[in-house]
Short mmCIF file of C-alpha atoms in Angstrom, two decimals:
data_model
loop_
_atom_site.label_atom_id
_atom_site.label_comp_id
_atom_site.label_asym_id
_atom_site.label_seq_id
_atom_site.Cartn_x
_atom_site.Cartn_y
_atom_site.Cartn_z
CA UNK A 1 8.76 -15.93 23.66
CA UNK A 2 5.95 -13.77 23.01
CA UNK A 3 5.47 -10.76 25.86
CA UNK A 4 3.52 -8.42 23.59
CA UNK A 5 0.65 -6.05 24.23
CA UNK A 6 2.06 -5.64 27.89
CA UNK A 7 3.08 -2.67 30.04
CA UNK A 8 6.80 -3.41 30.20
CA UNK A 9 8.91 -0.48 30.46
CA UNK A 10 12.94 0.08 29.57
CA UNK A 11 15.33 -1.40 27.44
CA UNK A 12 15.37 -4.71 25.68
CA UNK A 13 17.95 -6.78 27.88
CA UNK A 14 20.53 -7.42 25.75
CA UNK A 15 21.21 -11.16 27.45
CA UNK A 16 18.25 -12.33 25.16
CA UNK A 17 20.75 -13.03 22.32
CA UNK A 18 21.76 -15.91 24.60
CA UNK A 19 18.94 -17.68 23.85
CA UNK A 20 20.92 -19.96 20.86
CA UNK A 21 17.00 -21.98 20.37
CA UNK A 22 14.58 -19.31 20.18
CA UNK A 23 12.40 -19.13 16.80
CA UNK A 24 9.74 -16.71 17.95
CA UNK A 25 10.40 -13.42 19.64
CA UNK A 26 7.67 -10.80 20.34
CA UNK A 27 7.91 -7.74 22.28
CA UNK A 28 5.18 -5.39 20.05
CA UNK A 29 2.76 -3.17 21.75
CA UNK A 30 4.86 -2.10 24.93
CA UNK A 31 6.23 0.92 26.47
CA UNK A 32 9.77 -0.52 25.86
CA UNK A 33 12.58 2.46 24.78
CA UNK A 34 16.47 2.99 23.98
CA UNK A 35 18.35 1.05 21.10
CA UNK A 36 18.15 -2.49 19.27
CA UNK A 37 20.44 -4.65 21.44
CA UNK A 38 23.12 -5.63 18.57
CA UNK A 39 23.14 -9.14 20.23
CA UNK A 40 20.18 -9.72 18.84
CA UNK A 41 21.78 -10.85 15.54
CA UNK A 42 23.23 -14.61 17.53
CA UNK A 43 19.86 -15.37 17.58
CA UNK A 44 20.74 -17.78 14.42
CA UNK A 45 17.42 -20.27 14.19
CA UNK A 46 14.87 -16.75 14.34
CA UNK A 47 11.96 -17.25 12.72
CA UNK A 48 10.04 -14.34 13.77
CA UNK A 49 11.02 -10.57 15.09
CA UNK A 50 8.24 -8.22 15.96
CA UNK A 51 9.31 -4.85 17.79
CA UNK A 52 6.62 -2.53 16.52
CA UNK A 53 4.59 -0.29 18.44
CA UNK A 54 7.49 0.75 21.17
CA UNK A 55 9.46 3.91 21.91
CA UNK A 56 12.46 2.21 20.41
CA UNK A 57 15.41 4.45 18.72
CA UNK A 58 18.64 5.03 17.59
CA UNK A 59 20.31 3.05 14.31
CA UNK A 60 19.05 -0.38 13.95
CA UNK A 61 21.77 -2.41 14.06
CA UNK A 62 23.71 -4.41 11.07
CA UNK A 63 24.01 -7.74 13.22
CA UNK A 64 20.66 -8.07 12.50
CA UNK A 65 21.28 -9.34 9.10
CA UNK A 66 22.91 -12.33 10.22
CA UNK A 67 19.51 -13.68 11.03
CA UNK A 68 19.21 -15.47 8.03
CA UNK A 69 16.13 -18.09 8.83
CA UNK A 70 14.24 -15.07 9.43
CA UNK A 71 10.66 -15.12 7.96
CA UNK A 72 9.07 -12.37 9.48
CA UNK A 73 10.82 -8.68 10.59
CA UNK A 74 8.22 -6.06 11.86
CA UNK A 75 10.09 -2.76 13.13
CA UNK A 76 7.32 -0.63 12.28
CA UNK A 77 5.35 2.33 14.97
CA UNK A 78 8.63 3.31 17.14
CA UNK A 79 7.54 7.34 16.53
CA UNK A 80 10.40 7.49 14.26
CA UNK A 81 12.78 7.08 16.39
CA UNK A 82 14.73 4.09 14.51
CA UNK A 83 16.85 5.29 11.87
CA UNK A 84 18.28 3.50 9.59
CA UNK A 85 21.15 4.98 6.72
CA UNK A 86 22.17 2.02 5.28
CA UNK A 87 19.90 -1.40 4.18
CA UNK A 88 22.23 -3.28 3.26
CA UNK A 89 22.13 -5.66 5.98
CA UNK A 90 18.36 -7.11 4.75
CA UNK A 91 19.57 -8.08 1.86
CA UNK A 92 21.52 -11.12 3.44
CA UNK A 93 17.84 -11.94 5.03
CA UNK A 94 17.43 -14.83 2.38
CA UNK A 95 14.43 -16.22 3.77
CA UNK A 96 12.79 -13.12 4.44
CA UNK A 97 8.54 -12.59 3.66
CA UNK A 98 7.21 -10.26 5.66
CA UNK A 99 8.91 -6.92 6.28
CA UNK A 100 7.70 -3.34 7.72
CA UNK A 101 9.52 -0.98 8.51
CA UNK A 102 6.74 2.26 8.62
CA UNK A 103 7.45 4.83 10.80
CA UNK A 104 11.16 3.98 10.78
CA UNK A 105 13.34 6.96 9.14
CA UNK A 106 14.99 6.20 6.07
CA UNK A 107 15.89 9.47 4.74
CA UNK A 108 19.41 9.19 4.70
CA UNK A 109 19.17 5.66 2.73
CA UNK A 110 20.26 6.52 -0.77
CA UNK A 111 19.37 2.88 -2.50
CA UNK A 112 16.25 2.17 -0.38
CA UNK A 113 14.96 -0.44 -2.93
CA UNK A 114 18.05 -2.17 -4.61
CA UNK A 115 18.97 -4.52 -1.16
CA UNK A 116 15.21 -5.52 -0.75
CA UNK A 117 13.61 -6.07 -4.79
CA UNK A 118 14.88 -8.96 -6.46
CA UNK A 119 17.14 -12.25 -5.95
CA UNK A 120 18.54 -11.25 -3.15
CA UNK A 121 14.91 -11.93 -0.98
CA UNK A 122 13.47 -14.29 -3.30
CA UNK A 123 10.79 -15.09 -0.74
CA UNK A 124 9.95 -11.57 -0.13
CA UNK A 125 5.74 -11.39 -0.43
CA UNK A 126 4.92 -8.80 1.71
CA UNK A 127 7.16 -5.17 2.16
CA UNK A 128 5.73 -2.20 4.05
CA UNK A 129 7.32 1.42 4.03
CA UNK A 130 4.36 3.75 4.87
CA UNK A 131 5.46 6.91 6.52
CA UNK A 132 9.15 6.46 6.05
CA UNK A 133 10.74 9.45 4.47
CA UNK A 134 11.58 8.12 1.44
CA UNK A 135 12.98 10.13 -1.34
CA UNK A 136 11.73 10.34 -4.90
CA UNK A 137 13.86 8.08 -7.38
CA UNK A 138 15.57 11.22 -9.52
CA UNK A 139 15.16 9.62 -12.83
CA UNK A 140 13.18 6.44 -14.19
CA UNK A 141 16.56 4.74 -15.03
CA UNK A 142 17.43 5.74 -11.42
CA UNK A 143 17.49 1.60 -10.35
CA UNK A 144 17.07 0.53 -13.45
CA UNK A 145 20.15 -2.03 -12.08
CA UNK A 146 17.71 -3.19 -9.59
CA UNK A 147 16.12 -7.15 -10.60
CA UNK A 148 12.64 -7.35 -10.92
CA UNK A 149 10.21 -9.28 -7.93
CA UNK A 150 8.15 -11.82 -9.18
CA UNK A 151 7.57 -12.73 -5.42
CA UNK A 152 6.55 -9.58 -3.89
CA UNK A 153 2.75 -9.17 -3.47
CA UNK A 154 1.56 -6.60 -1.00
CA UNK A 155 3.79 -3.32 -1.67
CA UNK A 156 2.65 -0.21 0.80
CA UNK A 157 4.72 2.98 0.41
CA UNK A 158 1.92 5.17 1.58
CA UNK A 159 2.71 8.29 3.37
CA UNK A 160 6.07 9.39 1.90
CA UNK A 161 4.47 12.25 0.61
CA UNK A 162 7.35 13.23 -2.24
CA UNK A 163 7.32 9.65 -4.19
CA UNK A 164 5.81 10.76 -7.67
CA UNK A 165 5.97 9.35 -11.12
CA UNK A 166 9.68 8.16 -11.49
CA UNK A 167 9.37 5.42 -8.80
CA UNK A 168 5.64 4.29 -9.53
CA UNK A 169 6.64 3.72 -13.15
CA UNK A 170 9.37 1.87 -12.24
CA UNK A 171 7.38 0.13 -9.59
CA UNK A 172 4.93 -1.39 -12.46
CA UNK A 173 7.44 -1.84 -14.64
CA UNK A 174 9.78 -4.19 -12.13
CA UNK A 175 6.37 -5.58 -10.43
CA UNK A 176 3.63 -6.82 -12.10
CA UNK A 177 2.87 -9.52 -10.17
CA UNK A 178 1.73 -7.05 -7.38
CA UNK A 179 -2.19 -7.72 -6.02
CA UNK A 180 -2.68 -5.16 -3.37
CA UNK A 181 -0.69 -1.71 -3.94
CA UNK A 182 -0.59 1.26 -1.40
CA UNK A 183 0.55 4.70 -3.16
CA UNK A 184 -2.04 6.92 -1.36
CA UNK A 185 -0.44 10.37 0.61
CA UNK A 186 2.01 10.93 -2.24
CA UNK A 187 2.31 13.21 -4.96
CA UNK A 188 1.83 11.10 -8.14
CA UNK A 189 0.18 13.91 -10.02
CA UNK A 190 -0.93 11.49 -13.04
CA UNK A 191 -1.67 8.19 -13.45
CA UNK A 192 0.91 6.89 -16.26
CA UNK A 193 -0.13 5.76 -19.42
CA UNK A 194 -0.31 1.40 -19.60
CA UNK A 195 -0.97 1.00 -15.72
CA UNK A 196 -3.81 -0.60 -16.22
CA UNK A 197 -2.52 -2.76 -19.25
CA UNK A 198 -0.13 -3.71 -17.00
CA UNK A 199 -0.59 -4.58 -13.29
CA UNK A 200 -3.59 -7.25 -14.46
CA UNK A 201 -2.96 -8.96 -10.83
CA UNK A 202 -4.13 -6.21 -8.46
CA UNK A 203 -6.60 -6.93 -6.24
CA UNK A 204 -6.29 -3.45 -4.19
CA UNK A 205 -5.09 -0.23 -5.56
CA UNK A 206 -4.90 2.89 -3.17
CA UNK A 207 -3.74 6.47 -4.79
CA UNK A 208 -6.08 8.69 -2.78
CA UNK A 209 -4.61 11.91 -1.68
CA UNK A 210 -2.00 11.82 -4.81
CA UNK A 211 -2.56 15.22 -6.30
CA UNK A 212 -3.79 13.26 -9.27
CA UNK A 213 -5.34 15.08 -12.89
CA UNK A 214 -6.45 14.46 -15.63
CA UNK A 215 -9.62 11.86 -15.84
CA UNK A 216 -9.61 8.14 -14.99
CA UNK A 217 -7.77 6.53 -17.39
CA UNK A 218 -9.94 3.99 -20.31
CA UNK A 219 -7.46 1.04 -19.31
CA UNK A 220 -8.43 0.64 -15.65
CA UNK A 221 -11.00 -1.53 -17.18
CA UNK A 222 -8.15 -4.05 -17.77
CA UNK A 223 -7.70 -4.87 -13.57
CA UNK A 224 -10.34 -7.43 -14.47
CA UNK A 225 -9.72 -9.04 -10.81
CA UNK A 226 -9.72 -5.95 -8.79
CA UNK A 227 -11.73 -5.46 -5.51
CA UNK A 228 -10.68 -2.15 -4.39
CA UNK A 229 -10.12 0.78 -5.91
CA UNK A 230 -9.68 4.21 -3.52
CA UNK A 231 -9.26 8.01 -5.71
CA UNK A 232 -10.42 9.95 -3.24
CA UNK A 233 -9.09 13.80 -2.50
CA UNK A 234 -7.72 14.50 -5.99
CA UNK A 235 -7.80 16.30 -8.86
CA UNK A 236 -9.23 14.56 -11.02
CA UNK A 237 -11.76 15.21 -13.88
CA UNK A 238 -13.69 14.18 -16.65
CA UNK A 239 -16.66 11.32 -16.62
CA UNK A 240 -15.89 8.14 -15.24
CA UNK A 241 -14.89 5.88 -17.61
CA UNK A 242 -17.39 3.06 -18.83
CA UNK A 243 -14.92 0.14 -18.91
CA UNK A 244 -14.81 0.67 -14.83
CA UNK A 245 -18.27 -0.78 -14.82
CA UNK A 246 -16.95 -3.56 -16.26
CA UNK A 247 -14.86 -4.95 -13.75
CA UNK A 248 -17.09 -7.53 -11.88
CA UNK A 249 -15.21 -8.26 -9.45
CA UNK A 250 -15.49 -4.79 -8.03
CA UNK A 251 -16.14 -4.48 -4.39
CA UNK A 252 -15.79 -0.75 -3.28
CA UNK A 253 -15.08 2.55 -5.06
CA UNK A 254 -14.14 5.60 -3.81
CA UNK A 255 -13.60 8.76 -5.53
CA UNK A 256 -14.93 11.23 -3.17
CA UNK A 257 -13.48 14.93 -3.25
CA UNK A 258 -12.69 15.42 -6.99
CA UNK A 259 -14.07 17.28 -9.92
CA UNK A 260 -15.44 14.52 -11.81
CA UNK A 261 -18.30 15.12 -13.96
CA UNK A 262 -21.24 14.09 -16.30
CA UNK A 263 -23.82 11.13 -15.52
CA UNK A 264 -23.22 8.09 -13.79
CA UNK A 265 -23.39 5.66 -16.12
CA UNK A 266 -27.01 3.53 -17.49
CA UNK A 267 -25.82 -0.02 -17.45
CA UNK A 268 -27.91 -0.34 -20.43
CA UNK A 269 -25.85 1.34 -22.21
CA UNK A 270 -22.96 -1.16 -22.37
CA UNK A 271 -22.82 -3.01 -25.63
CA UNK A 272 -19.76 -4.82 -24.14
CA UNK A 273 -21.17 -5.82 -20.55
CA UNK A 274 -19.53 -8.56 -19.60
CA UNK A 275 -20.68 -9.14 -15.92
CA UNK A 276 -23.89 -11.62 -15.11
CA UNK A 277 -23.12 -10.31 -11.65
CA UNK A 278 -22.20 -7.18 -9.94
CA UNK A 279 -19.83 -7.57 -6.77
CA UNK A 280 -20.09 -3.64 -5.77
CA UNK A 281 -21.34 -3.32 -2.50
CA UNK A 282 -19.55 0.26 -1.74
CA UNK A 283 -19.72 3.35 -3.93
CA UNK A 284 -18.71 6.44 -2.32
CA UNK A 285 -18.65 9.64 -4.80
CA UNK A 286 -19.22 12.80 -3.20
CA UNK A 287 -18.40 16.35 -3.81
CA UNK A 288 -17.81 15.81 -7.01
CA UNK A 289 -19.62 17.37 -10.56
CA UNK A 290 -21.54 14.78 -11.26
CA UNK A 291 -24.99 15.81 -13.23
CA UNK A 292 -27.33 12.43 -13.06
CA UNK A 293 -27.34 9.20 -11.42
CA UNK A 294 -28.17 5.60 -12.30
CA UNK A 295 -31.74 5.06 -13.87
CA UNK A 296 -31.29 1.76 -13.00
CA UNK A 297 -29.62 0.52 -10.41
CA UNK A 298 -31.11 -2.96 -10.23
CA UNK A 299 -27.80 -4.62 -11.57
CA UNK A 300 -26.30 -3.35 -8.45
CA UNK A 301 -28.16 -5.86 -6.05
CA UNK A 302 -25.21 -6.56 -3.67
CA UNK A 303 -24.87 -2.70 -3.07
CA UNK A 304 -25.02 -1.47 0.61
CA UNK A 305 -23.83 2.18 0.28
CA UNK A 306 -24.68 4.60 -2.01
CA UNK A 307 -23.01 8.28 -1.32
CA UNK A 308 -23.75 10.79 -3.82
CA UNK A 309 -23.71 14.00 -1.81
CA UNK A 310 -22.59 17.28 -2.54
CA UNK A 311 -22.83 17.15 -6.30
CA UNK A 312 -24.79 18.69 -9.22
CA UNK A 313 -27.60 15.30 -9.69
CA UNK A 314 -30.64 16.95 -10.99
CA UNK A 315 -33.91 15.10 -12.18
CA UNK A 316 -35.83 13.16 -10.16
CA UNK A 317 -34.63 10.33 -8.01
CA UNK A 318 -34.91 7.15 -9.23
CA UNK A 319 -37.43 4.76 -8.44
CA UNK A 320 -35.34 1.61 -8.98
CA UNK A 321 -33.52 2.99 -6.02
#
């Protein structure tokens, strides 16, 4: 049953939990308001719930967790107005992959990630929490009781605004399989030391708006696989390290709106270059400190944007451009 991206209006009629067959319900992207109907959870052979993008509110209920052939739960975009104060009821989702619940207010949740990380979803590859109130974890041995994922993939916790340094060094401690990772809109305030000897999988890594100092750390040359790397609106200082021109696979980089200095880098000057090929195609650092650009950009042929306003480049511009 898929009625999405509609105009329908009011409640969702509680008599669908009479429909013992259904696999596939989708109501997203409608004017729909009020509670969860709790009869929701007889819906035994679900495959797929997707409620985002309503007016929804109230506590989600529990019954939903005895939808155990669910693969795919999307609460997310209800304005907030879905609170939930205790999780316990996903961790009985067994066959769980896909799960967001942004925009949903989990403030009052005191174990946010010990019912969702580890055997209890084994399947879990995809979890989404942007905008969701969550707290800071008070101490790094805080869920130190909590199993590691080796499923879990796509992590976004963007948005919080108070998760710092206690729960992103226990997320790369208890997930290194991770490829794309979501931080941004937090308040990290430094990257910690062996990130980058650790999370080798990433693909995508997102910590703009972090209050982040210090310079870019040396071992970010290690995500040898990454594609995406966003900095922007820091604090950060110091040159840009030379092992970042190392990653080939390298796709866009942004690290506008922070105080990093000194030259952009001469590929010549790499005695360890390891790429026949350069994948950049997006370099965005303005408003920074920086002093002098590429001589040669040439190694840069798949490069579509270049944007180095606002800084200090002096000399003239060069004609490899």
């Amino acid at each position: 049953l898929d009625l999405s991206s509609n105009d329908f209006i009011g409640e969702i009629p509680p008599q669908l939990g009479n429909l013992s067959s259904l696999h596939f319900l989708h109501l997203s992207s409608n004017d729909l308001i009020g509670e969860i109907p709790p009869q929701l959870g007889n819906l035994s052979s679900l495959h797929f719930l997707h409620l985002s993008s309503n007016y929804l509110s109230g506590r989600i209920p529990p019954q939903l967790g005895n939808l155990s052939s669910l693969h795919f739960l999307d609460l997310s975009y209800n304005n907030h107005g879905l609170i939930i104060t205790n999780l316990d009821w996903v961790s009985t989702l067994s066959s769980l992959r896909h799960l967001d619940l942004s925009y949903t207010d989990l403030s009052k949740v005191k174990n946010v990630f010990q019912p969702i990380i580890g055997n209890k979803l084994p399947h879990l590859t995809k979890l989404t929490l942007q905008s969701c109130r969550l707290h800071e974890i008070s101490s790094p041995s805080f869920h130190s009781h909590v199993n590691s994922s080796k499923s879990l993939s796509i992590l976004d916790l963007s948005d919080n605004y108070f998760l710092s340094i206690h729960t992103f060094q226990w997320l790369f401690s208890s997930m290194p399989n991770l490829v794309h990772l979501d931080f941004s809109g937090n308040s990290l305030g430094i990257i910690p030391n062996g990130f980058g000897a650790t999370m080798v999988s990433l693909t995508y890594l997102d910590l703009n708006h972090n209050q982040l100092e210090n310079s870019i750390p040396n071992d970010f040359g290690n995500l040898t696989v990454l594609e995406h790397l966003d900095l922007r609106y820091n604090n950060l200082n110091g040159e840009i390290p030379k092992s970042i021109w190392n990653i080939c696979t390298l796709r866009s980089f942004y690290a506008n709106y922070n105080n990093l200095s000194g030259a952009l880098l001469d590929l010549s000057e790499l005695s360890f270059r390891s790429c026949a090929h350069y994948s950049l195609e997006y370099l965005e650092l303005r408003s920074n400190q920086m002093t002098k650009m590429f001589v040669n950009v040439t190694p840069f042929s798949s490069l579509k944007e270049l944007r180095l306003q606002s800084n200090d480049l002096q000399g003239k511009i060069p004609q490899s451009i």
